[in-house]
Amino acid sequence: MSFTLLAVQTLNGLQFGLMLFLVAAGLTLVFGVMDFINLAHGVQYMLGAYLTAVLAPHAGGFFGALALALPLTLALGLVLERIVFRPLYGRGHLDQVLATFGVILIVNEGVKLAFGAAPISVPVPDLLSGSVMLTDGLLFPVYRLAIIGAGLGTGLLLWLVIDGTKFGMLVRAGATNAPMVSALGVDVRRLFTAVTAFGAMLAGFAGAMVTPILSVEPGMGDGVLILAFVVIVVGGVGSIRGAFLAALLIGLVDTLGRSFATDILKLMVSAPTANRVGPALASMAIYVLMAGVLAVRPGGLFPSRSAG
Amino acid sequence: MTDAVLRLERLTKRYGALVVSDEVSVDVRPGEIHALIGPNGAGKTTLIGQIAGRVAPDAGRVFLAGEDVTALPAATRARRGLARTFQISALVSDVTARENVVLAIRSRSPGRLMPVPWFGARRFDEEAGARLTEVGLGDRADVIVSSLSHGERRALELAAALALQPKVLLLDEPLAGVGKDESRAIVKLIGGLRGRIPMLLVEHDMDAVFRLADRISVLVYGRIVATGTPSEVRADPLVRSAYLGEEDAAC
Amino acid sequence: MSKTRRDFLVLGLMLAILAVLPLVGLPGWVITYTARIMAFAICAVALDLVLGYGGMVSLGHAAFLGIGSYAAGILIAEGIEDFFIGLAAGAAAAGLYALATGAIAVRTKGVAFIMITLAFGQMAFFVANALSEYGGSDGLTLWSRATLNGTRALKSDTTLYFVILAALVASLGVVRLVTASPFGAVLRAARNNPERVTALGYDVERVRLWAYVLSAVLCGVAGVLIANLTSFVSPALMAWQRSGEFIVMVILGGAGTVWGALAGAFVVLALEEGLSLATQHWKIAFGALLVAVVLFTRGGIAGLFDRSAR
């Protein structure tokens, strides 16, 4: 029984981690390469979710809405990059924080204005409803498996693109030496417009995918954004590989921590104390993990630029 | 050997398969100007990083006045008497020249991080003025650094380094990017410090090096290929082929 | 008149107005609201030490405010009502949290520093949410304000107002003193060129860490004051948006200036209050204002106050 719970929660943690990866992937590249801090990335996640939730009834269900949400979040990413981010490259981090913070306020409130403050729920698409028996007694929702599949698939695709195409090569080269790449006649800015927009779409994709399992509400992107930051810092700013590993690590630690911290504590302290302290400790787990990693490696697991 | 002010003992640093410092041993003796030369990519920058404490060596040790400082961070080394200037002038650019020197002077005092205003300020201001006069910046003391000329900043870096009252001075290409006239002034300034403070001088300008140095070490591909007086180094066939020869051919 | 003297005159005038405000017969809510703004202004002044003078973009300062208020709130809930004990506890708790998290954060720079301070701020937020014994996400209502030397003097809003004003003046004084000190000179120099400052023998990370801790202690004090003022503490105090708001206060007022942070706090909170009277969705206007100010003032906000400073 307890093994089943562990297995289910591990899968849930994996699913959560993969969603975090989708949000963090594009962001870490932009941070690493442009030395740009974008607080407004979380709104892309929220917009992906809202577009899916709102369009679903009109677009023939979840999949139709998803198909529309992807290009729309890509377009929104392009627009934001063009209007707000681009003038901020090369400016101080303070300007970037303020402007992108402003964007969050606008979009969060704008969503409230347009769709109301009440959470919207989206039914699980019929095709992916129900549960499957993974092993004896281990029942897992098909939809969550689908998310894991989609996350892994996207990760693989990303890896193929970054590692195997000319575009990916330029992004990697740009990450280590932007002036060099522009000396080769490549428009680095256009390259990173593409990365930003593509990253926005990935975040939108993550937001769309979670609509059937989470409630869609204003500000839902903020928490995810901060978790994505933890992922990026732990993985090493600018490292896709680091973001992938860190996302899985954080997804697992957070999910397992929340389900088992209290039980584990009960082995050490009295049950009432464990019940009191457990949830607080569980909510600290990933930050403590971050602190631990950074204490040993200030540049994260895969520092892309050496400090020295 | 033991009386060297600065001694590098078989410093080794690798970046992956690339050995940037290959068992480098150099010593700077009291009173001497020891120049370190080498073609681009010889590993001078990494070596300076290891001496100053910004880069940790994989093996080998750094001794400052006989004391092993290999494990000490850059700031501590500076307080122990290792002053440096930077290849690209590094100064606090939004304050006056005087304040840059005051920072250096105060760094030696016990109240250097006092969280309340300190009343010894005037004494420091005066000492800073004297230091600036020494390097010919007496009348520029209260100019904001960002309005100083390139050569003036070079001189200011020297003044700040001297204000630390160091045991040894590390000069990282003090003539880089400086015009001819200013260059001459700085060479004169450095020459004037001979005997007062031992120096490790890293420099590309061969005229300056041969004029200033008491001894020269030649670094090629991370390895010291020769150490000796200017005339010995000039005569060394290995140096001629590996370094000077290239320079001649390039001209 | 020199610029510095004029600045101090402006500051003195602002504080003088604040000092006479409760004496001119304004309605009670104006006094409590002003007291609230002053408490937040303490945070802005404290953040300015880190942000304006130290050049560290901390996006987690609301946590220190929250920790201070929780320390005070929990003590009162547990029956320890003395104001000064609460004050000491709030300051110490916030300072210790800053010491532990700052030790990690100051080793990084730029984008990473921002993300790490934000993350640690969020950690405090979630822990407060998980404190089911002290109200969890609903917050904790305090049945009374703290006692002052065993008396109920703080029950009077006016008395508390003056206590908060005194704390504000003290914070301004502390920050002024520190920035004018050798420590402050090193902190400012390290903002401009950390490498040079290191080469001069200063441990930049340590200097930054202590500035961060001092700043947090002041925010902790502000938290204790807010807890007493509102008789209520909740995780919302340390929502990350509040950290962003503090940055806005410092920057709009003018970072690293004599009275900028104080003015910024009043401008921002008054603007919020004003906009919210006009529309429920005032945050759109506020956000748009932020974006516009950053994008359309030459060189951003930083450029704006650089020009006025020179």
GROMACS .gro file of N, CA, C and O in nm, chain C residues 117-194:
model
  312
  676THR      N    1   1.706   3.552  -0.395
  676THR     CA    2   1.636   3.627  -0.290
  676THR      C    3   1.485   3.610  -0.304
  676THR      O    4   1.414   3.595  -0.204
  677LEU      N    5   1.438   3.606  -0.426
  677LEU     CA    6   1.295   3.584  -0.449
  677LEU      C    7   1.254   3.447  -0.396
  677LEU      O    8   1.152   3.432  -0.328
  678ALA      N    9   1.336   3.347  -0.423
  678ALA     CA   10   1.303   3.211  -0.380
  678ALA      C   11   1.301   3.200  -0.228
  678ALA      O   12   1.210   3.142  -0.170
  679PHE      N   13   1.399   3.259  -0.162
  679PHE     CA   14   1.401   3.250  -0.016
  679PHE      C   15   1.286   3.331   0.045
  679PHE      O   16   1.232   3.294   0.150
  680GLY      N   17   1.249   3.438  -0.021
  680GLY     CA   18   1.132   3.513   0.025
  680GLY      C   19   1.007   3.426   0.017
  680GLY      O   20   0.925   3.422   0.109
  681GLN      N   21   0.996   3.353  -0.092
  681GLN     CA   22   0.882   3.266  -0.114
  681GLN      C   23   0.879   3.153  -0.011
  681GLN      O   24   0.774   3.110   0.033
  682MET      N   25   0.999   3.109   0.027
  682MET     CA   26   1.006   3.003   0.127
  682MET      C   27   0.943   3.049   0.258
  682MET      O   28   0.862   2.978   0.318
  683ALA      N   29   0.977   3.171   0.300
  683ALA     CA   30   0.919   3.225   0.423
  683ALA      C   31   0.767   3.234   0.409
  683ALA      O   32   0.692   3.201   0.502
  684PHE      N   33   0.722   3.274   0.292
  684PHE     CA   34   0.579   3.286   0.264
  684PHE      C   35   0.508   3.152   0.282
  684PHE      O   36   0.406   3.141   0.348
  685PHE      N   37   0.568   3.047   0.225
  685PHE     CA   38   0.504   2.916   0.233
  685PHE      C   39   0.508   2.859   0.374
  685PHE      O   40   0.415   2.792   0.417
  686VAL      N   41   0.617   2.886   0.444
  686VAL     CA   42   0.625   2.837   0.582
  686VAL      C   43   0.515   2.903   0.666
  686VAL      O   44   0.446   2.838   0.744
  687ALA      N   45   0.497   3.034   0.646
  687ALA     CA   46   0.391   3.103   0.720
  687ALA      C   47   0.255   3.043   0.687
  687ALA      O   48   0.170   3.025   0.775
  688ASN      N   49   0.236   3.007   0.561
  688ASN     CA   50   0.111   2.944   0.520
  688ASN      C   51   0.089   2.810   0.589
  688ASN      O   52  -0.024   2.768   0.610
  689ALA      N   53   0.201   2.743   0.619
  689ALA     CA   54   0.190   2.610   0.677
  689ALA      C   55   0.181   2.613   0.829
  689ALA      O   56   0.165   2.510   0.892
  690LEU      N   57   0.193   2.732   0.888
  690LEU     CA   58   0.187   2.741   1.034
  690LEU      C   59   0.041   2.731   1.080
  690LEU      O   60  -0.019   2.830   1.122
  691SER      N   61  -0.014   2.610   1.076
  691SER     CA   62  -0.158   2.596   1.103
  691SER      C   63  -0.191   2.643   1.244
  691SER      O   64  -0.300   2.693   1.271
  692GLU      N   65  -0.097   2.627   1.335
  692GLU     CA   66  -0.121   2.666   1.473
  692GLU      C   67  -0.141   2.817   1.487
  692GLU      O   68  -0.205   2.865   1.580
  693TYR      N   69  -0.079   2.891   1.394
  693TYR     CA   70  -0.089   3.037   1.401
  693TYR      C   71  -0.168   3.091   1.282
  693TYR      O   72  -0.131   3.187   1.218
  694GLY      N   73  -0.273   3.021   1.250
  694GLY     CA   74  -0.367   3.073   1.152
  694GLY      C   75  -0.345   3.028   1.008
  694GLY      O   76  -0.430   3.049   0.923
  695GLY      N   77  -0.231   2.967   0.980
  695GLY     CA   78  -0.204   2.922   0.844
  695GLY      C   79  -0.221   3.034   0.744
  695GLY      O   80  -0.178   3.147   0.768
  696SER      N   81  -0.289   3.002   0.634
  696SER     CA   82  -0.302   3.102   0.529
  696SER      C   83  -0.402   3.213   0.567
  696SER      O   84  -0.404   3.318   0.505
  697ASP      N   85  -0.486   3.187   0.669
  697ASP     CA   86  -0.581   3.290   0.711
  697ASP      C   87  -0.515   3.401   0.791
  697ASP      O   88  -0.571   3.509   0.805
  698GLY      N   89  -0.401   3.371   0.848
  698GLY     CA   90  -0.335   3.472   0.931
  698GLY      C   91  -0.379   3.461   1.076
  698GLY      O   92  -0.463   3.378   1.112
  699LEU      N   93  -0.319   3.544   1.156
  699LEU     CA   94  -0.337   3.536   1.302
  699LEU      C   95  -0.386   3.671   1.353
  699LEU      O   96  -0.320   3.773   1.333
  700THR      N   97  -0.502   3.670   1.413
  700THR     CA   98  -0.553   3.794   1.471
  700THR      C   99  -0.503   3.806   1.615
  700THR      O  100  -0.515   3.712   1.693
  701LEU      N  101  -0.445   3.920   1.649
  701LEU     CA  102  -0.390   3.939   1.782
  701LEU      C  103  -0.498   4.001   1.870
  701LEU      O  104  -0.564   4.097   1.829
  702TRP      N  105  -0.513   3.945   1.989
  702TRP     CA  106  -0.622   3.995   2.073
  702TRP      C  107  -0.588   4.127   2.140
  702TRP      O  108  -0.673   4.197   2.191
  703SER      N  109  -0.460   4.164   2.136
  703SER     CA  110  -0.427   4.297   2.189
  703SER      C  111  -0.295   4.343   2.130
  703SER      O  112  -0.221   4.264   2.073
  704ARG      N  113  -0.268   4.470   2.142
  704ARG     CA  114  -0.137   4.519   2.104
  704ARG      C  115  -0.039   4.491   2.218
  704ARG      O  116  -0.078   4.457   2.329
  705ALA      N  117   0.089   4.508   2.189
  705ALA     CA  118   0.191   4.483   2.291
  705ALA      C  119   0.181   4.585   2.403
  705ALA      O  120   0.121   4.692   2.388
  706THR      N  121   0.240   4.550   2.517
  706THR     CA  122   0.242   4.644   2.628
  706THR      C  123   0.373   4.720   2.631
  706THR      O  124   0.477   4.667   2.592
  707LEU      N  125   0.364   4.844   2.675
  707LEU     CA  126   0.484   4.928   2.682
  707LEU      C  127   0.516   4.947   2.830
  707LEU      O  128   0.441   5.013   2.902
  708ASN      N  129   0.623   4.887   2.876
  708ASN     CA  130   0.659   4.892   3.018
  708ASN      C  131   0.540   4.851   3.106
  708ASN      O  132   0.512   4.913   3.207
  709GLY      N  133   0.469   4.751   3.063
  709GLY     CA  134   0.357   4.700   3.142
  709GLY      C  135   0.228   4.780   3.128
  709GLY      O  136   0.125   4.743   3.182
  710THR      N  137   0.231   4.890   3.051
  710THR     CA  138   0.109   4.969   3.033
  710THR      C  139   0.048   4.939   2.897
  710THR      O  140   0.113   4.883   2.809
  711ARG      N  141  -0.075   4.978   2.882
  711ARG     CA  142  -0.145   4.960   2.755
  711ARG      C  143  -0.135   5.085   2.668
  711ARG      O  144  -0.225   5.116   2.591
  712ALA      N  145  -0.024   5.156   2.680
  712ALA     CA  146  -0.009   5.285   2.612
  712ALA      C  147  -0.027   5.271   2.461
  712ALA      O  148  -0.079   5.361   2.395
  713LEU      N  149   0.014   5.155   2.405
  713LEU     CA  150   0.008   5.141   2.260
  713LEU      C  151  -0.134   5.121   2.208
  713LEU      O  152  -0.157   5.115   2.088
  714LYS      N  153  -0.230   5.108   2.303
  714LYS     CA  154  -0.370   5.096   2.257
  714LYS      C  155  -0.412   5.221   2.182
  714LYS      O  156  -0.497   5.216   2.094
  715SER      N  157  -0.350   5.333   2.219
  715SER     CA  158  -0.381   5.458   2.150
  715SER      C  159  -0.312   5.460   2.014
  715SER      O  160  -0.190   5.442   2.003
  716ASP      N  161  -0.392   5.482   1.909
  716ASP     CA  162  -0.335   5.488   1.774
  716ASP      C  163  -0.231   5.598   1.763
  716ASP      O  164  -0.130   5.584   1.695
  717THR      N  165  -0.258   5.708   1.832
  717THR     CA  166  -0.165   5.821   1.823
  717THR      C  167  -0.030   5.785   1.885
  717THR      O  168   0.075   5.817   1.829
  718THR      N  169  -0.033   5.720   2.000
  718THR     CA  170   0.093   5.679   2.062
  718THR      C  171   0.170   5.588   1.968
  718THR      O  172   0.290   5.607   1.945
  719LEU      N  173   0.100   5.489   1.913
  719LEU     CA  174   0.167   5.396   1.824
  719LEU      C  175   0.221   5.470   1.702
  719LEU      O  176   0.330   5.442   1.653
  720TYR      N  177   0.143   5.567   1.655
  720TYR     CA  178   0.188   5.649   1.543
  720TYR      C  179   0.325   5.710   1.572
  720TYR      O  180   0.417   5.703   1.491
  721PHE      N  181   0.337   5.766   1.693
  721PHE     CA  182   0.465   5.830   1.725
  721PHE      C  183   0.577   5.728   1.745
  721PHE      O  184   0.693   5.756   1.714
  722VAL      N  185   0.541   5.611   1.795
  722VAL     CA  186   0.642   5.506   1.806
  722VAL      C  187   0.694   5.469   1.666
  722VAL      O  188   0.814   5.456   1.644
  723ILE      N  189   0.601   5.457   1.572
  723ILE     CA  190   0.642   5.421   1.435
  723ILE      C  191   0.724   5.534   1.373
  723ILE      O  192   0.826   5.509   1.307
  724LEU      N  193   0.680   5.657   1.398
  724LEU     CA  194   0.757   5.770   1.345
  724LEU      C  195   0.899   5.769   1.402
  724LEU      O  196   0.997   5.791   1.330
  725ALA      N  197   0.909   5.740   1.532
  725ALA     CA  198   1.040   5.735   1.594
  725ALA      C  199   1.126   5.627   1.529
  725ALA      O  200   1.245   5.646   1.501
  726ALA      N  201   1.063   5.512   1.503
  726ALA     CA  202   1.137   5.402   1.440
  726ALA      C  203   1.182   5.442   1.299
  726ALA      O  204   1.293   5.408   1.255
  727LEU      N  205   1.096   5.516   1.229
  727LEU     CA  206   1.130   5.562   1.095
  727LEU      C  207   1.250   5.656   1.100
  727LEU      O  208   1.346   5.643   1.023
  728VAL      N  209   1.244   5.751   1.194
  728VAL     CA  210   1.356   5.844   1.208
  728VAL      C  211   1.484   5.769   1.243
  728VAL      O  212   1.591   5.793   1.186
  729ALA      N  213   1.471   5.672   1.334
  729ALA     CA  214   1.588   5.594   1.373
  729ALA      C  215   1.643   5.517   1.253
  729ALA      O  216   1.765   5.511   1.232
  730SER      N  217   1.555   5.459   1.171
  730SER     CA  218   1.601   5.384   1.054
  730SER      C  219   1.675   5.475   0.956
  730SER      O  220   1.780   5.439   0.904
  731LEU      N  221   1.614   5.592   0.933
  731LEU     CA  222   1.680   5.688   0.844
  731LEU      C  223   1.819   5.723   0.899
  731LEU      O  224   1.917   5.731   0.826
  732GLY      N  225   1.824   5.743   1.032
  732GLY     CA  226   1.951   5.777   1.096
  732GLY      C  227   2.054   5.666   1.081
  732GLY      O  228   2.169   5.690   1.046
  733VAL      N  229   2.010   5.543   1.106
  733VAL     CA  230   2.101   5.430   1.097
  733VAL      C  231   2.157   5.417   0.955
  733VAL      O  232   2.279   5.403   0.934
  734VAL      N  233   2.067   5.425   0.857
  734VAL     CA  234   2.113   5.411   0.718
  734VAL      C  235   2.208   5.524   0.681
  734VAL      O  236   2.311   5.503   0.615
  735ARG      N  237   2.175   5.646   0.727
  735ARG     CA  238   2.261   5.759   0.697
  735ARG      C  239   2.400   5.741   0.758
  735ARG      O  240   2.503   5.758   0.693
  736LEU      N  241   2.399   5.697   0.883
  736LEU     CA  242   2.524   5.677   0.956
  736LEU      C  243   2.609   5.571   0.885
  736LEU      O  244   2.729   5.590   0.864
  737VAL      N  245   2.544   5.462   0.850
  737VAL     CA  246   2.618   5.351   0.789
  737VAL      C  247   2.672   5.390   0.652
  737VAL      O  248   2.786   5.359   0.618
  738THR      N  249   2.590   5.462   0.574
  738THR     CA  250   2.638   5.496   0.440
  738THR      C  251   2.749   5.599   0.444
  738THR      O  252   2.828   5.609   0.352
  739ALA      N  253   2.755   5.676   0.553
  739ALA     CA  254   2.861   5.777   0.563
  739ALA      C  255   2.988   5.719   0.627
  739ALA      O  256   3.086   5.789   0.641
  740SER      N  257   2.982   5.592   0.663
  740SER     CA  258   3.094   5.530   0.735
  740SER      C  259   3.190   5.463   0.638
  740SER      O  260   3.162   5.449   0.519
  741PRO      N  261   3.307   5.421   0.689
  741PRO     CA  262   3.398   5.342   0.604
  741PRO      C  263   3.329   5.219   0.545
  741PRO      O  264   3.347   5.187   0.428
  742PHE      N  265   3.247   5.152   0.626
  742PHE     CA  266   3.172   5.036   0.575
  742PHE      C  267   3.087   5.075   0.455
  742PHE      O  268   3.086   5.008   0.352
  743GLY      N  269   3.018   5.188   0.468
  743GLY     CA  270   2.933   5.235   0.359
  743GLY      C  271   3.013   5.270   0.235
  743GLY      O  272   2.970   5.244   0.123
  744ALA      N  273   3.131   5.328   0.257
  744ALA     CA  274   3.215   5.363   0.142
  744ALA      C  275   3.255   5.238   0.066
  744ALA      O  276   3.254   5.235  -0.058
  745VAL      N  277   3.287   5.132   0.139
  745VAL     CA  278   3.325   5.006   0.074
  745VAL      C  279   3.204   4.945   0.003
  745VAL      O  280   3.214   4.898  -0.109
  746LEU      N  281   3.089   4.951   0.068
  746LEU     CA  282   2.966   4.897   0.009
  746LEU      C  283   2.936   4.966  -0.124
  746LEU      O  284   2.905   4.901  -0.224
  747ARG      N  285   2.948   5.098  -0.124
  747ARG     CA  286   2.918   5.173  -0.247
  747ARG      C  287   3.024   5.148  -0.354
  747ARG      O  288   2.994   5.133  -0.471
  748ALA      N  289   3.148   5.143  -0.309
  748ALA     CA  290   3.256   5.118  -0.405
  748ALA      C  291   3.240   4.981  -0.468
  748ALA      O  292   3.263   4.962  -0.587
  749ALA      N  293   3.195   4.884  -0.389
  749ALA     CA  294   3.179   4.748  -0.441
  749ALA      C  295   3.064   4.740  -0.542
  749ALA      O  296   3.064   4.653  -0.629
  750ARG      N  297   2.967   4.830  -0.531
  750ARG     CA  298   2.861   4.835  -0.630
  750ARG      C  299   2.920   4.874  -0.765
  750ARG      O  300   2.886   4.821  -0.869
  751ASN      N  301   3.016   4.966  -0.760
  751ASN     CA  302   3.076   5.016  -0.882
  751ASN      C  303   3.180   4.919  -0.939
  751ASN      O  304   3.184   4.894  -1.059
  752ASN      N  305   3.265   4.866  -0.853
  752ASN     CA  306   3.372   4.779  -0.903
  752ASN      C  307   3.420   4.681  -0.795
  752ASN      O  308   3.519   4.705  -0.727
  753PRO      N  309   3.348   4.568  -0.782
  753PRO     CA  310   3.380   4.473  -0.676
  753PRO      C  311   3.523   4.418  -0.687
  753PRO      O  312   3.587   4.392  -0.585
   0.00000   0.00000   0.00000
